[in-house]
Coordinates of C-alpha atoms and ligand atoms in Angstrom, one line a residue:
X1 CA 103.3 112.1 230.7
X2 CA 101.9 109.6 228.3
X3 CA 98.4 110.1 226.9
X4 CA 96.4 107.1 225.8
X5 CA 94.3 107.7 222.7
X6 CA 91.7 105.0 222.5
X7 CA 90.5 103.7 219.2
X8 CA 87.0 104.8 218.4
X9 CA 84.3 102.2 218.4
X10 CA 83.4 100.7 215.0
X11 CA 79.8 99.5 214.6
X12 CA 78.9 97.7 211.4
X13 CA 76.5 95.2 210.0
X14 CA 77.7 92.2 208.0
X15 CA 74.1 91.6 207.0
X16 CA 70.5 92.4 207.8
X17 CA 70.3 96.0 206.8
X18 CA 68.1 96.8 203.9
X19 CA 67.2 93.1 203.6
X20 CA 65.2 90.5 205.4
X21 CA 67.6 88.0 206.7
X22 CA 71.3 87.3 207.8
X23 CA 71.2 89.7 210.6
X24 CA 74.7 90.3 212.1
X25 CA 76.0 93.4 213.9
X26 CA 79.6 93.7 215.1
X27 CA 81.0 96.1 217.7
X28 CA 84.7 96.6 217.6
X29 CA 87.4 98.6 219.3
X30 CA 91.1 98.3 219.4
X31 CA 91.3 95.0 221.3
X32 CA 87.8 93.4 221.0
X33 CA 85.1 92.4 218.6
X34 CA 81.7 91.3 219.8
X35 CA 79.0 90.1 217.5
X36 CA 75.2 90.4 217.8
X37 CA 73.3 87.6 216.0
X38 CA 74.5 85.5 213.1
X39 CA 71.6 84.7 210.7
X40 CA 71.0 83.3 207.3
X41 CA 68.8 84.6 204.5
X42 CA 66.6 82.3 202.5
X43 CA 67.1 83.1 198.9
X44 CA 64.2 83.7 196.6
X45 CA 63.9 82.9 192.9
X46 CA 67.0 85.0 192.2
X47 CA 69.3 82.2 193.5
X48 CA 68.1 78.9 192.2
X49 CA 69.7 75.9 193.9
X50 CA 71.1 78.0 196.8
X51 CA 69.9 76.9 200.3
X52 CA 71.1 79.8 202.4
X53 CA 72.8 83.1 202.0
X54 CA 75.3 83.8 204.9
X55 CA 77.1 87.0 205.9
X56 CA 80.6 87.6 204.6
X57 CA 82.9 86.6 207.5
X58 CA 86.2 87.8 205.8
X59 CA 86.8 90.8 208.2
X60 CA 86.2 88.6 211.2
X61 CA 88.5 85.9 209.9
X62 CA 91.2 88.5 209.3
X63 CA 90.7 89.7 212.9
X64 CA 90.0 86.4 214.5
X65 CA 92.0 87.0 217.7
X66 CA 89.9 90.0 218.5
X67 CA 86.6 88.1 218.3
X68 CA 85.6 87.4 221.9
X69 CA 81.9 86.6 222.0
X70 CA 78.6 86.2 220.0
X71 CA 75.4 87.4 221.6
X72 CA 72.0 86.1 220.2
X73 CA 68.8 88.2 220.6
X74 CA 66.3 85.3 219.7
X75 CA 65.9 82.0 218.0
X76 CA 64.8 83.0 214.5
X77 CA 66.8 81.5 211.6
X78 CA 67.7 85.0 210.3
X79 CA 69.4 85.5 213.7
X80 CA 70.9 82.1 214.5
X81 CA 71.0 80.2 211.1
X82 CA 74.6 81.3 210.3
X83 CA 76.2 80.0 213.5
X84 CA 77.4 76.6 212.1
X85 CA 79.0 78.5 209.1
X86 CA 80.6 81.1 211.4
X87 CA 82.0 78.4 213.7
X88 CA 83.5 76.6 210.7
X89 CA 85.2 79.8 209.7
X90 CA 86.7 80.9 213.0
X91 CA 86.9 80.2 216.7
X92 CA 84.1 81.9 218.7
X93 CA 85.1 81.6 222.3
X94 CA 81.6 81.9 223.7
X95 CA 78.0 82.3 222.5
X96 CA 75.4 83.8 224.8
X97 CA 71.7 83.0 223.9
X98 CA 68.3 83.0 225.7
X99 CA 66.9 79.6 226.6
X100 CA 64.8 78.8 223.6
X101 CA 67.4 80.1 221.1
X102 CA 70.0 78.1 222.9
X103 CA 67.9 74.9 222.5
X104 CA 67.4 75.6 218.8
X105 CA 71.1 76.3 218.3
X106 CA 72.1 73.1 220.1
X107 CA 69.8 71.2 217.8
X108 CA 71.2 72.9 214.8
X109 CA 74.8 72.1 215.9
X110 CA 73.8 68.4 216.5
X111 CA 72.4 68.2 213.0
X112 CA 75.7 69.6 211.7
X113 CA 77.6 67.2 213.9
X114 CA 79.4 70.1 215.5
X115 CA 77.8 70.1 219.0
X116 CA 81.1 69.4 220.7
X117 CA 82.3 72.8 219.3
X118 CA 79.6 74.8 220.9
X119 CA 80.6 77.1 223.9
X120 CA 77.0 78.0 224.6
X121 CA 75.9 80.0 227.7
X122 CA 72.2 80.8 228.4
X123 CA 71.4 84.3 229.7
X124 CA 68.3 85.7 231.4
X125 CA 67.0 89.3 232.0
X126 CA 69.5 90.0 234.8
X127 CA 72.6 88.5 233.3
X128 CA 75.5 90.9 232.9
X129 CA 78.6 89.9 230.9
X130 CA 81.9 91.7 230.8
X131 CA 83.9 91.2 227.7
X132 CA 87.2 93.2 228.0
X133 CA 86.0 96.8 228.2
X134 CA 82.5 96.0 227.0
X135 CA 79.7 95.4 229.5
X136 CA 76.8 93.6 228.0
X137 CA 73.3 93.4 229.5
X138 CA 69.8 92.4 228.3
X139 CA 66.1 93.4 228.3
X140 CA 63.2 91.2 227.5
X141 CA 61.0 92.2 224.4
X142 CA 58.0 90.6 222.8
X143 CA 58.2 89.1 219.4
X144 CA 56.8 86.1 217.5
X145 CA 59.1 83.7 219.3
X146 CA 59.4 83.4 223.1
X147 CA 62.6 84.5 224.8
X148 CA 63.5 87.5 222.7
X149 CA 65.8 90.1 224.1
X150 CA 67.3 93.5 223.3
X151 CA 71.0 93.9 224.0
X152 CA 72.8 96.8 225.8
X153 CA 76.5 97.3 225.2
X154 CA 78.2 99.8 227.5
X155 CA 81.5 100.8 226.2
X156 CA 84.1 103.4 227.4
X157 CA 82.9 105.6 224.5
X158 CA 79.2 105.3 225.2
X159 CA 76.1 103.1 225.4
X160 CA 74.9 101.1 222.4
X161 CA 71.5 99.5 222.4
X162 CA 70.4 96.9 219.8
X163 CA 66.7 96.1 220.2
X164 CA 66.7 92.9 218.2
X165 CA 63.3 92.1 216.6
X166 CA 60.4 93.2 218.7
X167 CA 56.9 94.6 218.7
X168 CA 55.3 96.3 221.7
X169 CA 52.6 93.8 222.5
X170 CA 50.7 94.6 225.7
X171 CA 48.7 91.3 225.5
X172 CA 51.5 88.9 224.5
X173 CA 51.3 85.1 224.4
X174 CA 54.4 84.8 226.7
X175 CA 56.0 87.1 229.3
X176 CA 55.7 90.8 229.0
X177 CA 58.1 93.2 227.3
X178 CA 60.3 94.9 230.0
X179 CA 59.2 98.4 229.3
X180 CA 60.4 99.5 232.8
X181 CA 64.0 98.5 231.9
X182 CA 63.7 100.1 228.5
X183 CA 62.4 103.4 230.0
X184 CA 65.3 103.3 232.5
X185 CA 67.8 102.9 229.7
X186 CA 66.2 105.8 227.9
X187 CA 66.3 108.0 231.0
X188 CA 70.0 107.1 231.6
X189 CA 70.7 107.9 227.9
X190 CA 71.5 105.8 224.9
X191 CA 74.3 107.0 222.6
X192 CA 73.4 104.8 219.7
X193 CA 70.2 102.9 219.1
X194 CA 70.2 100.1 216.6
X195 CA 66.6 99.1 215.7
X196 CA 65.1 98.0 212.4
X197 CA 61.7 96.6 211.5
X198 CA 60.2 94.8 208.5
X199 CA 57.3 96.9 207.2
X200 CA 58.5 99.9 209.2
X201 CA 57.2 102.1 206.4
X202 CA 53.7 101.0 206.8
X203 CA 51.5 103.3 208.9
X204 CA 49.6 102.1 212.0
X205 CA 50.2 99.5 214.7
X206 CA 51.1 95.8 214.6
X207 CA 48.1 94.0 216.1
X208 CA 48.7 92.1 219.3
X209 CA 49.1 88.3 219.2
X210 CA 45.9 88.2 221.1
X211 CA 44.0 89.7 218.1
X212 CA 45.6 87.0 215.9
X213 CA 44.2 84.4 218.3
X214 CA 40.7 85.7 217.8
X215 CA 41.2 85.7 214.0
X216 CA 42.4 82.1 214.1
X217 CA 39.5 81.1 216.3
X218 CA 37.1 82.7 213.8
X219 CA 38.6 80.7 210.9
X220 CA 38.3 77.5 212.9
X221 CA 34.7 78.2 213.8
X222 CA 33.8 78.7 210.2
X223 CA 35.7 75.9 208.5
X224 CA 33.4 73.0 207.8
X225 CA 36.1 70.8 206.3
X226 CA 39.8 70.2 206.8
X227 CA 42.0 73.0 207.8
X228 CA 45.6 73.5 206.6
X229 CA 47.4 76.3 208.4
X230 CA 50.8 77.4 207.1
X231 CA 53.2 79.5 209.0
X232 CA 56.9 79.9 209.8
X233 CA 58.3 77.0 211.8
X234 CA 60.1 79.6 213.9
X235 CA 56.9 81.4 214.8
X236 CA 56.5 79.4 218.0
X237 CA 53.9 81.8 219.4
X238 CA 51.7 81.4 216.4
X239 CA 52.0 77.6 216.4
X240 CA 51.2 77.6 220.1
X241 CA 48.0 79.6 219.4
X242 CA 46.9 77.3 216.5
X243 CA 47.4 74.3 218.8
X244 CA 45.3 75.9 221.6
X245 CA 42.5 76.7 219.2
X246 CA 42.7 73.2 217.7
X247 CA 42.2 71.7 221.2
X248 CA 39.2 73.9 221.7
X249 CA 37.6 72.7 218.4
X250 CA 38.6 69.0 219.0
X251 CA 40.7 68.8 215.9
X252 CA 43.7 66.5 215.8
X253 CA 47.0 68.2 214.8
X254 CA 49.1 66.9 212.0
X255 CA 52.6 68.4 211.6
X256 CA 54.1 68.5 208.2
X257 CA 57.5 69.7 207.2
X258 CA 60.8 68.8 208.7
X259 CA 61.6 72.2 210.2
X260 CA 58.0 72.4 211.6
X261 CA 58.4 68.9 213.3
X262 CA 61.7 70.0 214.8
X263 CA 60.3 73.3 216.1
X264 CA 57.4 71.5 217.6
X265 CA 59.6 68.8 219.3
X266 CA 61.9 71.4 220.9
X267 CA 59.0 73.8 221.9
X268 CA 57.1 70.9 223.5
X269 CA 60.1 69.4 225.3
X270 CA 60.9 72.9 226.8
X271 CA 57.3 73.6 227.7
X272 CA 56.7 76.5 225.3
X273 CA 53.9 74.5 223.6
X274 CA 51.6 72.5 225.9
X275 CA 49.4 70.0 224.2
X276 CA 48.7 66.3 225.1
X277 CA 50.4 63.7 223.0
X278 CA 47.1 62.2 221.8
X279 CA 46.3 65.5 220.0
X280 CA 49.1 65.0 217.5
X281 CA 48.7 62.3 214.9
X282 CA 50.9 61.1 212.1
X283 CA 50.0 62.1 208.6
X284 CA 49.2 58.5 207.6
X285 CA 46.3 58.6 210.1
X286 CA 44.5 61.5 208.5
X287 CA 42.2 59.1 206.7
X288 CA 41.0 57.7 210.0
X289 CA 39.3 60.9 210.9
X290 CA 36.6 63.1 209.5
X291 CA 37.8 66.2 207.6
X292 CA 36.4 68.5 210.3
X293 CA 38.5 66.7 212.9
X294 CA 41.8 67.6 211.4
X295 CA 44.1 70.6 211.3
X296 CA 47.4 70.3 209.4
X297 CA 50.1 72.7 210.4
X298 CA 52.8 73.0 207.8
X299 CA 55.7 75.1 206.4
X300 CA 55.5 77.0 203.1
X301 CA 53.7 80.2 204.0
X302 CA 56.2 82.1 201.8
X303 CA 55.5 79.9 198.8
X304 CA 59.0 78.2 199.0
X305 CA 59.0 75.6 196.2
X306 CA 60.3 72.7 198.4
X307 CA 58.2 73.4 201.5
X308 CA 55.3 71.3 202.5
X309 CA 52.5 73.6 201.3
X310 CA 54.0 73.9 197.8
X311 CA 54.2 70.1 197.6
X312 CA 50.6 69.7 198.8
X313 CA 49.4 72.4 196.3
X314 CA 51.3 70.6 193.5
X315 CA 49.8 67.2 194.4
X316 CA 53.3 65.9 195.3
X317 CA 52.7 65.1 198.9
X318 CA 52.1 61.4 199.7
X319 CA 49.6 61.9 202.6
X320 CA 47.8 65.2 201.8
X321 CA 45.9 66.1 198.7
X322 CA 43.7 69.2 198.4
X323 CA 40.1 68.6 197.9
X324 CA 37.1 71.0 197.6
X325 CA 36.0 72.1 201.1
X326 CA 39.6 72.4 202.5
X327 CA 40.5 75.7 203.9
X328 CA 44.1 76.8 203.6
X329 CA 45.3 79.6 205.8
X330 CA 48.5 81.6 205.2
X331 CA 49.2 82.6 208.8
X332 CA 52.3 84.8 208.1
X333 CA 52.8 88.1 206.3
X334 CA 54.6 87.8 203.0
X335 CA 58.3 88.7 203.2
X336 CA 58.9 91.4 200.6
X337 CA 60.1 89.7 197.4
X338 CA 58.2 86.5 197.9
X339 CA 54.9 87.6 196.4
X340 CA 55.2 85.8 193.1
X341 CA 56.0 82.5 194.8
X342 CA 53.1 82.9 197.2
X343 CA 50.7 83.8 194.4
X344 CA 51.8 80.7 192.5
X345 CA 50.9 78.4 195.5
X346 CA 47.6 80.3 196.1
X347 CA 46.6 79.8 192.5
X348 CA 47.4 76.1 192.7
X349 CA 45.4 75.6 195.9
X350 CA 42.5 77.6 194.5
X351 CA 42.5 75.5 191.3
X352 CA 42.2 72.3 193.4
X353 CA 39.1 73.8 195.1
X354 CA 40.5 75.1 198.4
X355 CA 39.3 78.2 200.1
X356 CA 42.4 80.3 200.7
X357 CA 42.8 82.7 203.5
X358 CA 45.7 85.1 203.5
X359 CA 46.5 88.3 205.2
X360 CA 46.9 90.2 202.0
X361 CA 44.2 92.1 200.2
X362 CA 46.5 91.7 197.1
X363 CA 45.1 88.2 196.6
X364 CA 41.6 88.3 195.3
X365 CA 40.7 84.9 196.4
X366 CA 41.2 85.8 200.1
X367 CA 38.2 85.3 202.3
X368 CA 39.3 87.0 205.5
X369 CA 42.1 89.0 206.9
X370 CA 44.0 87.1 209.6
Ligands
ZN1 ZN1 62.8 87.6 214.5

């Protein structure tokens, strides 16, 4: 009688552990490799002149015939940004992604002129995918971008759950986290849980996006002059909130920064951000309105030297110059390691006379925690 000895499962990360960015898990057995996420990392001052840091795909290239599918948890760059580079390196038979992530990936591939090489399939909560001996299913979580999911991989050797990025937000901006499905998975048993979180070492709870909405409203209610709000272009939920509050206070919205414009276009066309066309104006029209009728939403909350906010702070932006009375809001937490770059931009803005609002008590000029 022959006895089959199956190869144990290997689970490894090609990026994303112990760093913020380039998330990429792989699950491998004798015949199959499936990948969860393929992100980039944005280099800080340590890599001058480098645009992106991508995971090392050597192992996948050496085992290209075993790579069967890529699963995406959500549409943040540190989870999808590496896809064009991966597809250039080896054939990925199919990519499964939730709706918004799929739209962002499609756009990314069009920009790279590789959209014809994109075997993209959208999944929803109930989708189940069989890849050889792996059975893959999904559960909805709440995060700072709509359509974020955790991934369950049932293998002959046991169940692996990767949560993706999430926070338990009981008053989210979009659909609820599927706690029922998560509880059921817990009851049935999970053999390996993969879950990591930025700032996990900090005590306490992450506030709900609803609290953030109140804080944004407070800033709008107190700002007498022009408002400039900087956040990640991928933080669709936050942009949505800023737009809603802008509508309440009758401020026209100006979008500055290429990635912010792109995120806004995609989110509006898919219905994730709902604002009338006449609320958005081109930067050249800022001068046609009073300062208290304008909110500028821009990139650069991490102090990135080439992003819109840095250019505005340095006086290099053709349409926006800081003047006393402007309020500048950093509406994103600092990614560890970016503190010096952020401080530099805050100093520049303060020198020009702006009131700067950050979520860090580290910066003495801060007016309010948001
Ligand atoms: Zn994320």
